[in-house]
Amino acid sequence: AKGWTNLHSYSSASLHHLKNMIRFFLLQNRQGKTRLSKWYVPPPVPQNGSGSGEAEKIRIEAEVHRLVTARDKKYTNFIEYNNYKLIYRRYAGLFFTIAVDLADNELSYLETIHLFVELLDSYFSNVCELDIVFNFNKVYSILDEYMLAGEIEETSKREILDRVKLLEKME
């Protein structure tokens, strides 16, 4: 009970920190098939009560795919969508998309996407879509070592890959 009564003692800066986080991370191919979907904040359920959280995720994923694939290359890789910002990057036939708060730094999240691709590339020795499809548990494991609860947990490629290999030995 004590923790609830002390909520007022938190500074506005520490409460603001709770708002700065990754909402979701998607990996989709050109055809619209979602290969990886990690939601750190549940999607808002429609006001009219029609549909579930899962149905809303599927709807949002389809809409995100439509937005990023149809976007002209002459524009930036940042799209304001609903109450957050989509930052995406295309590697070969795959689109990596992160949804973050509107005030977050876009360039840092482009680097976040790039490091994740480097992690996959190092782990799978030149990653391709089939590696992700057939080893999705490993891909989620790598992502979980990199991001935790919507925040970047570790930025050292060597450290992340060492942890994933250690977890493999424990299996």
XYZ file of N, CA and C in Angstrom:
513
model
N 0.828 -1.192 0.000
C 0.000 0.000 0.000
C 0.867 1.248 0.000
N 2.054 1.141 0.614
C 2.920 2.306 0.719
C 3.321 2.839 -0.656
N 3.567 1.951 -1.613
C 3.965 2.375 -2.956
C 2.907 3.235 -3.633
N 1.633 2.939 -3.360
C 0.557 3.712 -3.989
C 0.469 5.105 -3.401
N 0.693 5.232 -2.107
C 0.564 6.545 -1.482
C 1.727 7.452 -1.851
N 2.863 6.885 -2.227
C 4.030 7.687 -2.571
C 4.098 8.043 -4.047
N 3.057 7.788 -4.789
C 3.056 8.095 -6.213
C 3.312 9.576 -6.466
N 2.832 10.426 -5.580
C 3.008 11.871 -5.758
C 4.467 12.288 -5.594
N 5.293 11.476 -4.967
C 6.693 11.833 -4.749
C 7.541 11.660 -6.002
N 7.028 10.990 -7.041
C 7.763 10.834 -8.287
C 7.808 12.155 -9.035
N 8.940 12.449 -9.606
C 9.053 13.686 -10.382
C 8.340 13.514 -11.719
N 8.013 14.628 -12.338
C 7.361 14.545 -13.647
C 8.300 13.935 -14.666
N 9.619 14.099 -14.486
C 10.593 13.505 -15.417
C 10.555 11.987 -15.334
N 10.431 11.430 -14.134
C 10.400 9.967 -14.023
C 9.076 9.418 -14.550
N 7.975 10.142 -14.382
C 6.713 9.696 -14.939
C 6.722 9.835 -16.458
N 7.400 10.874 -16.966
C 7.515 11.049 -18.420
C 8.274 9.868 -19.022
N 9.241 9.336 -18.270
C 10.019 8.194 -18.751
C 9.113 6.996 -19.047
N 8.028 6.842 -18.287
C 7.118 5.729 -18.514
C 6.432 5.839 -19.870
N 6.315 7.062 -20.405
C 5.655 7.247 -21.684
C 6.595 6.976 -22.857
N 7.913 7.142 -22.674
C 8.870 6.954 -23.756
C 9.255 5.492 -23.866
N 8.551 4.790 -24.723
C 8.875 3.388 -24.902
C 8.384 2.908 -26.257
N 8.877 1.759 -26.632
C 8.456 1.139 -27.877
C 7.066 0.554 -27.656
N 6.147 0.847 -28.561
C 4.784 0.325 -28.461
C 4.708 -1.077 -29.051
N 5.256 -1.219 -30.275
C 5.318 -2.540 -30.889
C 6.434 -2.563 -31.910
N 6.840 -3.780 -32.254
C 7.909 -4.011 -33.219
C 7.381 -5.050 -34.207
N 7.420 -4.715 -35.496
C 6.907 -5.617 -36.522
C 7.968 -5.913 -37.571
N 7.917 -7.118 -38.089
C 8.740 -7.510 -39.221
C 7.775 -8.119 -40.228
N 7.645 -7.474 -41.392
C 6.666 -7.918 -42.394
C 7.337 -8.024 -43.758
N 6.851 -8.970 -44.563
C 7.392 -9.073 -45.914
C 6.589 -8.183 -46.859
N 7.018 -8.120 -48.115
C 6.351 -7.242 -49.091
C 4.902 -7.626 -49.335
N 4.576 -8.900 -49.179
C 3.218 -9.373 -49.430
C 2.271 -9.084 -48.258
N 2.806 -8.616 -47.153
C 1.966 -8.278 -46.009
C 1.932 -9.321 -44.921
N 2.700 -10.385 -45.076
C 2.750 -11.436 -44.056
C 3.628 -10.955 -42.899
N 3.073 -10.956 -41.713
C 3.835 -10.555 -40.533
C 4.684 -11.732 -40.071
N 5.982 -11.529 -40.056
C 6.920 -12.586 -39.653
C 7.314 -12.492 -38.187
N 7.192 -11.305 -37.609
C 7.482 -11.106 -36.193
C 6.581 -9.980 -35.719
N 5.966 -10.190 -34.586
C 5.068 -9.184 -34.019
C 5.248 -9.197 -32.513
N 5.796 -8.125 -31.989
C 6.016 -8.038 -30.545
C 5.345 -6.767 -30.046
N 4.342 -6.930 -29.217
C 3.594 -5.798 -28.675
C 3.994 -5.579 -27.231
N 4.480 -4.382 -26.931
C 4.868 -4.039 -25.574
C 3.757 -3.279 -24.851
N 2.882 -2.646 -25.620
C 1.713 -1.950 -25.082
C 0.517 -2.472 -25.863
N -0.497 -2.971 -25.179
C -1.658 -3.504 -25.914
C -2.311 -2.405 -26.751
N -2.852 -2.770 -27.897
C -3.512 -1.754 -28.730
C -4.815 -1.300 -28.079
N -5.222 -0.075 -28.363
C -6.507 0.373 -27.810
C -7.648 -0.419 -28.451
N -8.573 -0.862 -27.631
C -9.732 -1.598 -28.133
C -10.772 -0.567 -28.567
N -11.429 -0.775 -29.696
C -12.415 0.202 -30.188
C -13.464 0.542 -29.137
N -13.880 1.823 -29.123
C -14.855 2.314 -28.144
C -16.178 1.562 -28.192
N -16.598 1.165 -29.386
C -17.905 0.510 -29.508
C -17.900 -0.930 -28.975
N -16.733 -1.395 -28.530
C -16.649 -2.723 -27.941
C -16.625 -3.855 -28.945
N -16.668 -3.519 -30.234
C -16.649 -4.580 -31.243
C -15.203 -4.986 -31.500
N -14.910 -6.231 -31.328
C -13.560 -6.716 -31.591
C -12.747 -6.870 -30.326
N -11.710 -7.671 -30.459
C -10.838 -7.944 -29.323
C -9.492 -7.275 -29.542
N -8.620 -7.406 -28.550
C -7.260 -6.887 -28.677
C -6.510 -7.558 -29.814
N -6.711 -8.858 -29.982
C -6.029 -9.589 -31.063
C -6.508 -9.131 -32.432
N -7.804 -8.910 -32.559
C -8.349 -8.434 -33.834
C -7.816 -7.045 -34.150
N -7.674 -6.217 -33.121
C -7.139 -4.866 -33.313
C -5.669 -4.922 -33.724
N -4.901 -5.837 -33.155
C -3.502 -6.010 -33.563
C -3.410 -6.367 -35.039
N -4.241 -7.290 -35.472
C -4.231 -7.716 -36.878
C -4.605 -6.551 -37.789
N -5.592 -5.779 -37.374
C -6.006 -4.618 -38.161
C -4.876 -3.585 -38.256
N -4.233 -3.299 -37.125
C -3.136 -2.328 -37.105
C -1.964 -2.822 -37.941
N -1.624 -4.101 -37.819
C -0.514 -4.656 -38.605
C -0.789 -4.522 -40.101
N -2.018 -4.772 -40.518
C -2.372 -4.633 -41.937
C -2.273 -3.175 -42.372
N -2.723 -2.282 -41.530
C -2.668 -0.863 -41.868
C -1.228 -0.355 -41.917
N -0.403 -0.797 -40.972
C 1.013 -0.415 -40.964
C 1.683 -0.907 -42.247
N 1.407 -2.139 -42.625
C 1.990 -2.676 -43.853
C 1.588 -1.835 -45.057
N 0.313 -1.496 -45.147
C -0.175 -0.681 -46.259
C 0.541 0.676 -46.293
N 0.737 1.277 -45.118
C 1.391 2.591 -45.055
C 2.853 2.545 -45.485
N 3.610 1.567 -44.958
C 5.054 1.558 -45.232
C 5.376 1.069 -46.641
N 4.595 0.141 -47.171
C 4.910 -0.367 -48.513
C 4.481 0.600 -49.603
N 3.455 1.385 -49.346
C 2.964 2.308 -50.369
C 3.691 3.651 -50.341
N 4.507 3.866 -49.341
C 5.172 5.168 -49.181
C 6.279 5.334 -50.212
N 6.303 6.496 -50.852
C 7.312 6.816 -51.859
C 8.688 6.920 -51.193
N 9.716 6.431 -51.873
C 11.074 6.423 -51.324
C 11.639 7.825 -51.097
N 11.051 8.843 -51.741
C 11.572 10.204 -51.576
C 11.193 10.806 -50.219
N 10.275 10.174 -49.500
C 9.879 10.646 -48.177
C 10.709 9.968 -47.091
N 10.622 10.517 -45.873
C 11.368 9.937 -44.750
C 10.777 8.584 -44.360
N 11.471 7.887 -43.499
C 11.025 6.590 -42.992
C 10.243 6.745 -41.689
N 9.630 7.899 -41.492
C 8.868 8.186 -40.281
C 7.446 8.558 -40.686
N 6.469 7.941 -40.038
C 5.062 8.221 -40.329
C 4.336 8.419 -39.005
N 3.619 9.521 -38.869
C 2.764 9.689 -37.697
C 1.508 8.868 -37.921
N 1.215 8.022 -36.955
C 0.089 7.099 -37.066
C -0.616 7.038 -35.718
N -1.901 7.347 -35.708
C -2.683 7.410 -34.467
C -1.955 8.282 -33.448
N -1.667 7.756 -32.281
C -1.013 8.542 -31.238
C 0.474 8.250 -31.127
N 1.053 7.642 -32.154
C 2.476 7.371 -32.096
C 3.112 7.526 -33.460
N 4.392 7.275 -33.516
C 5.163 7.435 -34.734
C 5.689 6.076 -35.173
N 5.547 5.803 -36.462
C 6.107 4.580 -37.028
C 7.458 4.915 -37.633
N 8.464 4.156 -37.264
C 9.787 4.278 -37.856
C 10.056 2.941 -38.514
N 10.369 2.965 -39.806
C 10.529 1.707 -40.516
C 11.774 1.752 -41.391
N 12.228 0.575 -41.753
C 13.362 0.436 -42.647
C 13.191 -0.855 -43.430
N 13.514 -0.794 -44.697
C 13.386 -1.976 -45.544
C 14.764 -2.594 -45.772
N 14.842 -3.893 -45.556
C 16.039 -4.670 -45.859
C 15.595 -5.799 -46.769
N 16.108 -5.808 -47.991
C 15.699 -6.783 -49.009
C 14.177 -6.728 -49.114
N 13.494 -7.834 -48.900
C 12.041 -7.854 -49.027
C 11.317 -7.742 -47.703
N 12.016 -7.336 -46.644
C 11.398 -7.268 -45.319
C 11.349 -5.835 -44.801
N 10.220 -5.501 -44.173
C 10.050 -4.193 -43.558
C 10.094 -4.356 -42.045
N 10.999 -3.644 -41.399
C 11.128 -3.634 -39.948
C 10.496 -2.324 -39.476
N 9.495 -2.414 -38.599
C 8.767 -1.228 -38.156
C 8.688 -1.197 -36.636
N 8.981 -0.019 -36.080
C 8.849 0.215 -34.645
C 7.862 1.354 -34.458
N 6.936 1.188 -33.525
C 6.022 2.263 -33.158
C 6.472 2.837 -31.826
N 6.653 4.153 -31.799
C 7.134 4.831 -30.585
C 6.294 6.076 -30.339
N 6.553 6.739 -29.233
C 5.856 7.974 -28.918
C 6.240 9.071 -29.897
N 5.350 10.022 -30.084
C 5.563 11.095 -31.056
C 6.823 11.911 -30.780
N 7.198 12.061 -29.518
C 8.345 12.904 -29.170
C 9.683 12.152 -29.216
N 9.664 10.847 -29.435
C 10.908 10.067 -29.424
C 11.785 10.393 -30.625
N 13.075 10.098 -30.486
C 14.075 10.392 -31.511
C 14.031 9.342 -32.612
N 13.682 9.774 -33.819
C 13.534 8.852 -34.946
C 14.851 8.178 -35.323
N 15.924 8.962 -35.328
C 17.204 8.417 -35.773
C 17.723 7.325 -34.840
N 17.472 7.476 -33.548
C 17.919 6.428 -32.625
C 17.173 5.124 -32.898
N 15.909 5.217 -33.321
C 15.155 3.998 -33.613
C 15.516 3.407 -34.971
N 15.963 4.230 -35.898
C 16.520 3.668 -37.146
C 17.762 2.852 -36.812
N 18.577 3.361 -35.890
C 19.753 2.617 -35.433
C 19.350 1.348 -34.689
N 18.263 1.419 -33.940
C 17.746 0.247 -33.229
C 17.385 -0.860 -34.217
N 16.687 -0.480 -35.281
C 16.319 -1.450 -36.316
C 17.577 -2.030 -36.953
N 18.535 -1.152 -37.267
C 19.756 -1.611 -37.934
C 20.537 -2.593 -37.055
N 20.630 -2.310 -35.766
C 21.338 -3.225 -34.874
C 20.621 -4.572 -34.800
N 19.295 -4.560 -34.796
C 18.559 -5.826 -34.767
C 18.847 -6.636 -36.032
N 18.885 -5.969 -37.170
C 19.209 -6.658 -38.426
C 20.641 -7.209 -38.360
N 21.567 -6.450 -37.819
C 22.940 -6.938 -37.658
C 22.992 -8.151 -36.735
N 22.200 -8.124 -35.668
C 22.143 -9.271 -34.761
C 21.659 -10.523 -35.492
N 20.581 -10.370 -36.259
C 20.051 -11.503 -37.022
C 21.075 -11.989 -38.043
N 21.723 -11.045 -38.697
C 22.712 -11.374 -39.714
C 23.896 -12.124 -39.108
N 24.345 -11.693 -37.943
C 25.459 -12.369 -37.272
C 25.056 -13.755 -36.797
N 23.866 -13.849 -36.207
C 23.422 -15.127 -35.664
C 23.194 -16.159 -36.767
N 22.525 -15.750 -37.842
C 22.169 -16.689 -38.907
C 23.168 -16.705 -40.058
N 24.243 -15.957 -39.964
C 25.236 -15.870 -41.045
C 24.548 -15.527 -42.368
N 24.242 -14.258 -42.521
C 23.561 -13.744 -43.704
C 22.090 -14.177 -43.699
N 21.330 -13.554 -42.833
C 19.929 -13.902 -42.590
C 19.060 -13.689 -43.830
N 18.048 -14.543 -43.966
C 17.036 -14.362 -45.011
C 15.671 -14.623 -44.373
N 14.617 -14.369 -45.121
C 13.264 -14.511 -44.580
C 12.988 -15.935 -44.103
N 13.509 -16.938 -44.799
C 13.278 -18.329 -44.384
C 13.901 -18.635 -43.026
N 15.056 -18.011 -42.719
C 15.661 -18.179 -41.388
C 14.690 -17.698 -40.316
N 14.040 -16.592 -40.589
C 13.100 -16.015 -39.624
C 11.861 -16.901 -39.495
N 11.373 -17.415 -40.607
C 10.180 -18.264 -40.595
C 10.441 -19.565 -39.834
N 11.556 -20.231 -40.138
C 11.818 -21.550 -39.555
C 12.479 -21.503 -38.186
N 12.975 -20.336 -37.793
C 13.633 -20.196 -36.492
C 13.029 -19.043 -35.703
N 11.716 -18.905 -35.784
C 11.079 -17.747 -35.163
C 11.322 -17.687 -33.658
N 11.446 -18.847 -32.996
C 11.723 -18.840 -31.555
C 13.073 -18.198 -31.259
N 14.064 -18.469 -32.097
C 15.397 -17.856 -31.919
C 15.327 -16.354 -32.169
N 14.539 -15.956 -33.183
C 14.399 -14.534 -33.501
C 13.775 -13.799 -32.313
N 12.733 -14.375 -31.725
C 12.117 -13.766 -30.549
C 13.088 -13.750 -29.375
N 13.890 -14.774 -29.240
C 14.883 -14.826 -28.170
C 15.907 -13.705 -28.324
N 16.374 -13.488 -29.547
C 17.323 -12.401 -29.807
C 16.665 -11.057 -29.502
N 15.431 -10.881 -29.948
C 14.706 -9.635 -29.686
C 14.527 -9.411 -28.191
N 14.209 -10.475 -27.461
C 14.006 -10.345 -26.015
C 15.296 -10.004 -25.273
N 16.426 -10.429 -25.794
C 17.705 -10.053 -25.180
C 18.070 -8.611 -25.506
N 17.537 -8.108 -26.588
C 17.816 -6.743 -27.041
C 16.849 -5.739 -26.414
N 15.550 -6.061 -26.423
C 14.519 -5.173 -25.899
C 13.745 -5.888 -24.806
N 13.439 -5.149 -23.773
C 12.686 -5.714 -22.663
C 11.615 -4.721 -22.249
N 10.387 -5.158 -22.233
C 9.258 -4.334 -21.784
C 9.183 -3.002 -22.528
N 9.537 -3.008 -23.806
C 9.417 -1.813 -24.617
C 10.583 -0.843 -24.527
N 11.663 -1.279 -23.911
C 12.853 -0.430 -23.805
C 14.072 -1.217 -24.246
N 15.069 -0.497 -24.750
C 16.309 -1.131 -25.169
C 17.043 -1.601 -23.917
N 17.333 -2.876 -23.869
C 17.967 -3.466 -22.693
C 19.490 -3.511 -22.845
N 19.951 -3.871 -24.013
C 21.390 -4.049 -24.253
C 21.700 -3.595 -25.668
N 22.842 -2.925 -25.855
C 23.213 -2.451 -27.192
C 24.484 -3.101 -27.725
N 25.112 -3.940 -26.934
C 26.327 -4.623 -27.384
C 25.941 -5.884 -28.158
N 26.303 -5.901 -29.429
C 25.979 -7.060 -30.270
C 26.611 -8.334 -29.696
N 27.860 -8.241 -29.296
C 28.562 -9.395 -28.741
C 27.869 -9.900 -27.475
N 27.489 -8.965 -26.599
C 26.835 -9.329 -25.334
C 25.497 -10.035 -25.592
N 24.713 -9.521 -26.502
C 23.408 -10.114 -26.816
C 23.571 -11.509 -27.397
N 24.461 -11.647 -28.372
C 24.658 -12.952 -29.008
C 25.254 -13.965 -28.037
N 26.138 -13.515 -27.134
C 26.687 -14.419 -26.111
C 25.576 -14.925 -25.195
N 24.654 -14.044 -24.813
C 23.541 -14.457 -23.949
C 22.633 -15.452 -24.652
N 22.370 -15.217 -25.936
C 21.505 -16.133 -26.686
C 22.173 -17.500 -26.783
N 23.465 -17.536 -27.039
C 24.190 -18.794 -27.100
C 24.217 -19.501 -25.750
N 24.335 -18.728 -24.677
C 24.295 -19.306 -23.327
C 22.912 -19.919 -23.060
N 21.866 -19.232 -23.455
C 20.518 -19.783 -23.281
C 20.321 -21.054 -24.084
N 20.930 -21.123 -25.266
C 20.845 -22.351 -26.087
C 21.500 -23.532 -25.379
N 22.637 -23.273 -24.738
C 23.324 -24.348 -24.015
C 22.494 -24.862 -22.849
N 21.695 -23.977 -22.263
C 20.894 -24.357 -21.103
C 19.649 -25.159 -21.512
N 19.264 -25.105 -22.787
C 18.060 -25.817 -23.242
C 18.263 -27.312 -23.267
